[in-house]
Every structure is written in C-alpha cells, then in structure tokens.
Amino acid sequence: MESKLLKKDKLPSFLERLMESSLLVAPVREDGLLIYRPVSSVSEIELNPGRSVLPPKDWFFQQTEAICRYNTAGGQLLLEELVTEKNAVLYGLHPCDIRSLAVLDAVFLAEPADRYYAARRKNTALIGMSCTAGRPECFCTAFGISPVGGEGADIHLTDIGAAYLVEVLTPKGKELAAKYQEFSEEKVAGLEEVKKARKEAIAAQCSVGVDQGVLPAKMAGVFDHPYWEELSRRCLGCGICTYVCPTCHCFDITDVNSGSEGERLRCWDSCLFRDYTLHTSGHNPRHELYQRLRNRFFHKIKYNYDRYGIEGCVGCGRCVALCPVNIDIREVIATVRGLSE
Amino acid sequence: MKEITEILRREAARLLKEGIEFFIGYAAGSIPVSARPFFAARPEEVDDLVFNTFCVHNLVKYLIRYPNKRVAVVVKGCDNGAVSRLVQERHLDRTKITVVGVPCGGMIDRNRVLAELPPAARIEAVEDRQNALVIRTGQGEHVFEKKLYVMAKCQVCAKNNPASVDIMLGKEAPPVADPERDPFKEVKEIEALEAAGKAAYWERLIRRCLRCYACRQVCPACSCTECSFEQAVPGWQQGAMWLTKAKTLPDNFHYHLIRAFHVAGRCAGCAECERVCPVGIPLMLLNNKLTKDIKELFGEAPADACGVLCTYSPADPDEFA
Amino acid sequence: MSVSKSEVMEAKEKVWQPKIVAFLCNWCSYAGADLAGVSRLKYPPNVRIIRVPCSSRINPQFILRALQRGADGVLVAGCHPGDCHYVSGNYFTRRRLLLFKRLLEYVGYEPERLKVRWVSAAEGARFADTIKEMVDELAYLGPNIRMREIK
C-alpha cells in the first residue's frame, strides 16, 4: 500500500486527465439531488460529496438495463447481448458505499457470475473518498466500516487540510496512479494519527450504540414475534428503502417488444411490493405487508450474513433519512436485541 | 401544543378503555425534527402520543387496513377530507371510526429547515414556541419563524380546524394561510409556458422518478384493491400490463399522469404525495392543475359520491361540437 | 410510367406523414366514417380506426399510450350529446376528455394532437373534413416527439 499526497487544487486536473482515457462516473448535483452518473466535464462534479440520494450501485447494477436485443426481421434471428465493456472510473465513493460493492459482489459474482455486473465491475476503477463529517443517520461503524477507510477501493482519498492523502490500495490503483504525475511523494508527519483522529471525530457524530453483533443468531428465534406486525402497521409498502439502499439487489426481468424487434430488460424490484412473491398459481407466501417487511430486515441483518458472511446493511443511513414514516433500522436492531424469543 | 397533547392522551386512554382496537396518532420520530405515525393499542401506550408541528403524516389511509375494527384516528384539517372520501367510496364504515380532530398551527417543512442549518450541524434540542421553531445545535440557536417555514400547502390552507369530527382536541387555532397567496399560482405559471417549455419542464421532473410508488401508497385517494399498474392476476388471466417495472420516461409519465387523473376530483389536498417523494418531485402541481380545471369547468354542477368524473350534467361545457 | 411503382412507394415513404389513431363509437361516428366511404368522399389515408361501442369506452390511457407509441395525433369521435346510443355515455366522455385534454396540454402536448369531435352517423362529410383538418394541422406541427417509447 502506497501513500501519496494530492494537493487540493490538483484534483480537478487529475480527474480531467482520467477522463481522457476512461469514462468518469462522479457525484453530480442535479436539481439539488446528489447522484452518481457519467460526466463530460469536471465542472459538473461535486468534488467533496455528501451522501447521495441514489447509491452508486446504480452504475454496476442499473435500475433499468437492457441485457439483450433481438430482431427477427427478414426471417433471421439477430440476437445481441448487451454487456458494457468500456473502461470507467467511479469517483467519490464513501466507505459505506465501497463496502456495499463487496455485498453485491457476493451475490452477483458467485458462480455463475452475472455477466452484466461482472463486466462493469471488472472495467471500473474505484476512487474512494473519506467522509469529512458524520450525519445523524449514519452508523457505518456498527458494521466495522471506518468512515476514513478505503478498503475495497483502488485509490482512496482522505481530506487532510490543504491536500488529500492518497492511498493506493490495489494493482489497478497503482496503474492509475503511475499514469498521473499530480501525486507528490512528500511524507507528512503523523498521518496515521490524523486519520485516527478524523475517524473518531466522525464516529462521534454518527449514531452510537448500534450493536448488531449477536443478531444473526438471535433473529431465528424471533421470527414469529408480534414485533414485526407492530412495526409494519405504519409501513406504507412503498419501495423507497429498497431503491435507495446500496446493498439491495432484487430485480425483475421483463421483455418489451414491438413487431419483429424487442429487448429484454432487467429492472430493480422491491421486496415490499405486493406482487414480490406472487406465484403464477396465484398463491402468495408473503401476502401480508408484515411478512414482507420482516423478510427485508431478516435479509439485511441475518440472511445475508448467514449466506455470504457479510452483513447486508452498511449503515449509510439513506433509508433512515428517507422513510416517510420513520421506520428506522437502527431501532429495529436495538429492539430485536432486547426481544425475548 | 402542550395542552393538546394532554387532552389527546386523555381521550386516547378513554377510547382504548372503551374497547377500540387502535388509536392512530403520532409519536416522536427517531431523527431530528420529525414525528411518526403511532398505533396505540393499550391505554398504557398513550404516553407516547404527541401532537406537534412535525406531525405531517396523513393517517386516514391506514383505516382501510382495519375495515371491520373500531378505530380512532387523529386528523388535521387537510387529512379530514380523506375520511369522507373513503366513507363515500365505501371503504370505511363511518360508525366504526372515531375521528379526533386537532386544531393545526401549520406543519414545518422539514427539508427547508434542515437545508438552512450549517452543514453537519448536530441538533441538540428542538423547541416549538408557538410562532417559531427554535433549533439548538453545536453552533448556537437557530430561529425559524413558522409563517415562513410551514409547508406550501399550509400557506394556502383554508381548513386548519377540521370540521365534522367526533372529538375536537382543544380550541380553534387561528388561520395559518397567507391570504395574499394564490393556491394555483405555480400551476398558472406553467400554463403560461409554450408547449415546448412545458414539455421540457415536466420531462426534467418526471425523469427523476424512481417508481417507488410511495406517492400512490401514501395517497388516501389511491385506495383501489387492484391498482391499474399492478399485475393483479398472474398467468393466463393476466390483463394488459400498462407498465413494466422499467424506469423509462414514457412509463414514468404514464404513471404520474394517469394516477393524477384517477385522483382528479377526489384529491383531499393533503400533499402527502409530494412530501414522501424521495427525489422531491412537486406532484401537487399535477393535482392542483386538475383541481383548478374541475372548479373552472364543472364548479356549479352536481357532485357525486365518487367524484366529479363519475357524474355529468347535460349543461356541461362543450368544446367538441 | 417512367418510374416503377416501388420507386414511387419509396419516395412517398421518405416524406413524413402524420399518423392518426381514431377511436370511433360504433353507432354514430364509425357509421359516419363508413358513410364517407360509401359516398366516395376523399380524405387522407393517414388514419387508423379503432371501433369501440361508445366513446365513453375510451380510457385516457388509450390516448396517452397511442401518443407515446407512434401516433402523431388521436381523434376521439362520438355521438352528439343527447344522442348517445347508450343514453348517457357521451356525457361522461365529454367531462372526462375536457379535463384530460387540458392535462395533456399542461405537460407539453400541442392542443391539436388530441381532437374530440361529435360526428353523427349522417355526417360522412364532417368526418372526412375532420380528418383533412387534422392531417393539415399535424403536418404543420410535425411528428410527435413527446414521451416517445423507442421500442
């Protein structure tokens, strides 16, 4: 792992040079909303982004993606699979969102790997950005994520005043850093202490007391507890939490066609929608909202951990901030810990 | 507000002792400057009930989930219209519901208040001082004059004291609305644009939509057991699918325009659709347009229990001759 | 001929022609269109007719989808108010489409793209004139580009 420095005024030119050979996907404020999308100029980028409304998973696992096209005009079948191979750099990911990619990797890259996700993941370099402040809804530290930790990124930037500390963490990151002379090699004294102090300052701003340690084991015993029905009483059954969640990955496949041509689309789906587990027979194992809501929390807190060894929640706080009826996963975690089985 | 909270808890305890299933009201939220819907099921739980300037939610729609149970629900003036709407459309049995009206001093627009605090400010205390909201952070006290920071719907509210309720908590509140404000001002501004300008305006907004359906789920007028946009019956009996789950501009437009049209004439004006939208689409611009046109076109015509489009008058205006 | 038929067809196809989808009620306006045909009245061939029992069968979603999926204009024609075969159907149509037309205009459709007209079974000429009028208006406006589904 190498450490370099990048003077703050050099960041825009670094990003501009990246754009010469790769597609740059960066945080942009559109009509007041922070989202990640491809940019055509550095001036569009919010260089020191807060928390985006939509998580950057959208680049790897798009809300609506055409995965293949067909055409049968002239009696011949033309079938085109649509895999995105272009080189890209995703800039400005916070540690929670970087961790979310590890959660999605466990799902999409397990054999047989999802070709569409895998191609984007392979061809996209990640430049992480440490947080400069914690928000009241944040609780990444509950899952062992450090707000200044770059694990999972190829290059990770931490604001230390007049410059960014640049940690080059992977061979891909090393390749990227080697191309650009904007990085300097100055050693700054006490870097580790600066990072540690920053981490503690931010952690203090985040939610405290969310301890989900024993939960995966505990939850099996509280599956039938009346708590889930009580919690669901105010739930609207919308899809906000699932769509803004960086680790949610359920999808639906749908074909749209007209005449002799058409395409197959993969679209986000929400486990809270009524037809989520509706079978073609008409039977619906999760016909009540409380069953679907319970399923979501079990997935985030238990099933993901049991199956992949990694918690399904990264503590980004988006669902907490945006749920219209204030269903708070931190509260769910705390309550479940206290429930008797 | 304090007296209202005391009366509220007293009445809730009394009703619960009399045997109602739920008292649906509000409790404190887990994030700053917020409240949440709360279902008190036992008299011991009433101490969690509050009423304050963060109680923005329209609780009336929850009543549909308990059609055969005796329930009580707290309503503000803007929520109240939804009760008669759902009763007229036979979703609710009015005799089973106890409507508890609350005099409202206006609801704070949470996003605007939070946007004006210094970035990364830690909110330490929030105090509701009748005409102002005072928020104390690490950087000091921030005072928000309610008149300036209430939600857009409150600024044109003509009914902040709900009528025809079973119980009224406390005495009437003074008017909240700004009498100078035209409720259809923004609608008229859009109407004045050229067709291309209108299209550009709406495309920019509707493009953002995630199709999370929060607007539909929260809306009390959206009470169909089978929504037009859901695949109600799978398999061979499947009807036409108007929409897929794909987020595309045409599908987004189709959803919003038709939902607004289905709600036309039945909209209670609670503006919950706008509040819950995670990407801030000003949906009331669609609903208010329809409300305005209905008033202009059919204002004097007889109303119907199911809304103005379920009836007609031979004297309706006619542009199609 | 000095040019082949296929060359003519190709040339004609290159020049954009407005596409109109017309929803006609069976008892009045469809019969009116039929009368136009029987009377050998000329009107442009740009219209695709869909017969419905009554103009009030028209769900606004039909109109919106037609415009989104390739129609440059939509015509809804029904019996004159008071003459509906089903007594009151067209009164509902009138209310519904007065309101819906305004909504479409509010989101950026030009007013000429949705035309609603009462055409009786005896009004073959009126039907033909309506189509001529609509084709002229749409030719002036150009293709409909709002909210198009690119399938």
Coordinates of C-alpha atoms in Angstrom, one line a residue, chain A residues 30-31 33 53-54 63-64 133-137 204-207 229 232-240 243-244 252 254-256 265 267-270 273-275 278-282 289 320-328 330-331, chain B residues 22 28-32 34-42 45 57 62 65-66 110 120-122 204-205 208-218 225-227 230-235 244-248 275-280:
Chain A
E30 CA -28.8 17.7 -10.4
D31 CA -31.7 20.0 -9.3
L33 CA -30.2 16.0 -5.7
V53 CA -29.8 10.1 -2.7
L54 CA -29.3 7.2 -5.0
Q63 CA -32.2 0.5 -12.3
T64 CA -33.2 -0.4 -15.9
A133 CA -18.4 14.6 8.6
G134 CA -20.9 12.1 10.0
R135 CA -24.6 12.6 9.6
P136 CA -27.1 11.9 12.3
E137 CA -28.4 8.9 10.4
A204 CA -18.8 10.6 17.4
Q205 CA -21.1 12.4 15.0
C206 CA -22.7 9.2 13.9
S207 CA -25.3 7.2 15.7
E229 CA -46.6 -6.9 12.8
S232 CA -45.5 -2.9 9.8
R233 CA -48.5 -1.0 11.0
R234 CA -47.1 2.3 9.8
C235 CA -45.2 0.9 6.8
L236 CA -46.6 2.2 3.5
G237 CA -45.4 -0.7 1.5
C238 CA -43.6 1.6 -1.0
G239 CA -40.1 0.9 -2.3
I240 CA -38.1 3.8 -1.1
Y243 CA -34.4 1.7 -4.0
V244 CA -32.1 4.0 -2.1
D252 CA -37.3 -8.3 -12.3
T254 CA -39.3 -8.1 -18.4
D255 CA -39.5 -8.2 -22.2
V256 CA -40.7 -5.3 -24.3
L265 CA -34.8 -5.6 -19.6
C267 CA -35.2 -3.7 -13.6
W268 CA -35.0 -3.1 -9.9
D269 CA -37.7 -4.7 -7.9
S270 CA -38.7 -4.2 -4.3
F273 CA -44.3 -4.7 -3.3
R274 CA -47.4 -6.8 -3.1
D275 CA -46.5 -9.0 -6.0
L278 CA -46.8 -13.7 -6.1
H279 CA -46.6 -17.1 -7.8
T280 CA -48.2 -17.7 -11.2
S281 CA -50.6 -20.0 -9.4
G282 CA -51.9 -17.0 -7.6
L289 CA -47.1 -6.5 4.5
V320 CA -33.5 6.2 7.8
A321 CA -33.4 9.6 6.3
L322 CA -36.0 8.9 3.6
C323 CA -38.5 6.6 5.0
P324 CA -41.8 8.6 5.0
V325 CA -43.0 7.0 8.3
N326 CA -39.7 6.8 10.1
I327 CA -39.1 3.1 10.2
D328 CA -35.5 3.1 11.5
R330 CA -31.1 1.2 13.9
E331 CA -34.1 1.0 16.2
Chain B
F22 CA -56.2 1.2 17.8
A28 CA -41.9 11.3 18.4
G29 CA -39.6 10.4 15.5
S30 CA -36.1 8.9 15.8
I31 CA -34.5 11.5 13.7
P32 CA -34.4 15.3 14.5
S34 CA -39.8 14.6 12.9
A35 CA -42.7 12.6 14.2
R36 CA -44.1 9.2 13.1
P37 CA -47.4 7.5 12.8
F38 CA -48.2 5.6 16.0
F39 CA -50.8 2.9 16.7
A40 CA -51.6 2.8 20.4
A41 CA -53.3 -0.5 21.2
R42 CA -53.5 -0.3 25.0
E45 CA -49.2 3.2 25.4
H57 CA -48.5 12.4 8.0
Y62 CA -54.4 3.4 7.5
R65 CA -56.4 -1.8 6.7
Y66 CA -58.9 -2.3 9.5
R110 CA -38.6 19.7 7.4
A120 CA -23.1 18.7 9.6
A121 CA -24.7 20.6 12.4
R122 CA -25.7 18.3 15.3
R204 CA -36.9 17.2 -16.2
L205 CA -39.0 16.4 -13.2
R208 CA -36.2 11.7 -11.7
C209 CA -39.0 9.4 -10.7
L210 CA -37.8 6.1 -9.2
R211 CA -41.2 4.4 -9.4
C212 CA -41.0 3.6 -5.8
Y213 CA -44.8 4.2 -5.7
A214 CA -44.5 5.9 -2.3
C215 CA -46.9 8.6 -3.7
R216 CA -49.5 6.0 -4.5
Q217 CA -49.1 4.1 -1.3
V218 CA -49.5 7.2 0.9
T225 CA -57.6 -3.0 -4.1
E226 CA -56.2 -3.7 -7.6
C227 CA -54.2 -0.8 -8.9
E230 CA -50.1 -3.8 -10.7
Q231 CA -50.1 -7.2 -12.1
A232 CA -53.0 -8.3 -10.1
V233 CA -53.6 -11.7 -11.6
P234 CA -50.7 -13.6 -13.0
G235 CA -50.8 -16.3 -15.6
T244 CA -43.4 -2.7 -16.6
K245 CA -41.0 -2.2 -13.7
A246 CA -38.7 -0.4 -16.1
K247 CA -37.8 3.2 -15.3
T248 CA -38.3 5.0 -18.6
R275 CA -43.8 15.1 0.9
V276 CA -42.9 11.4 0.6
C277 CA -41.2 11.6 -2.8
P278 CA -37.6 10.7 -2.2
V279 CA -36.5 12.8 -5.2
G280 CA -38.6 15.8 -4.5

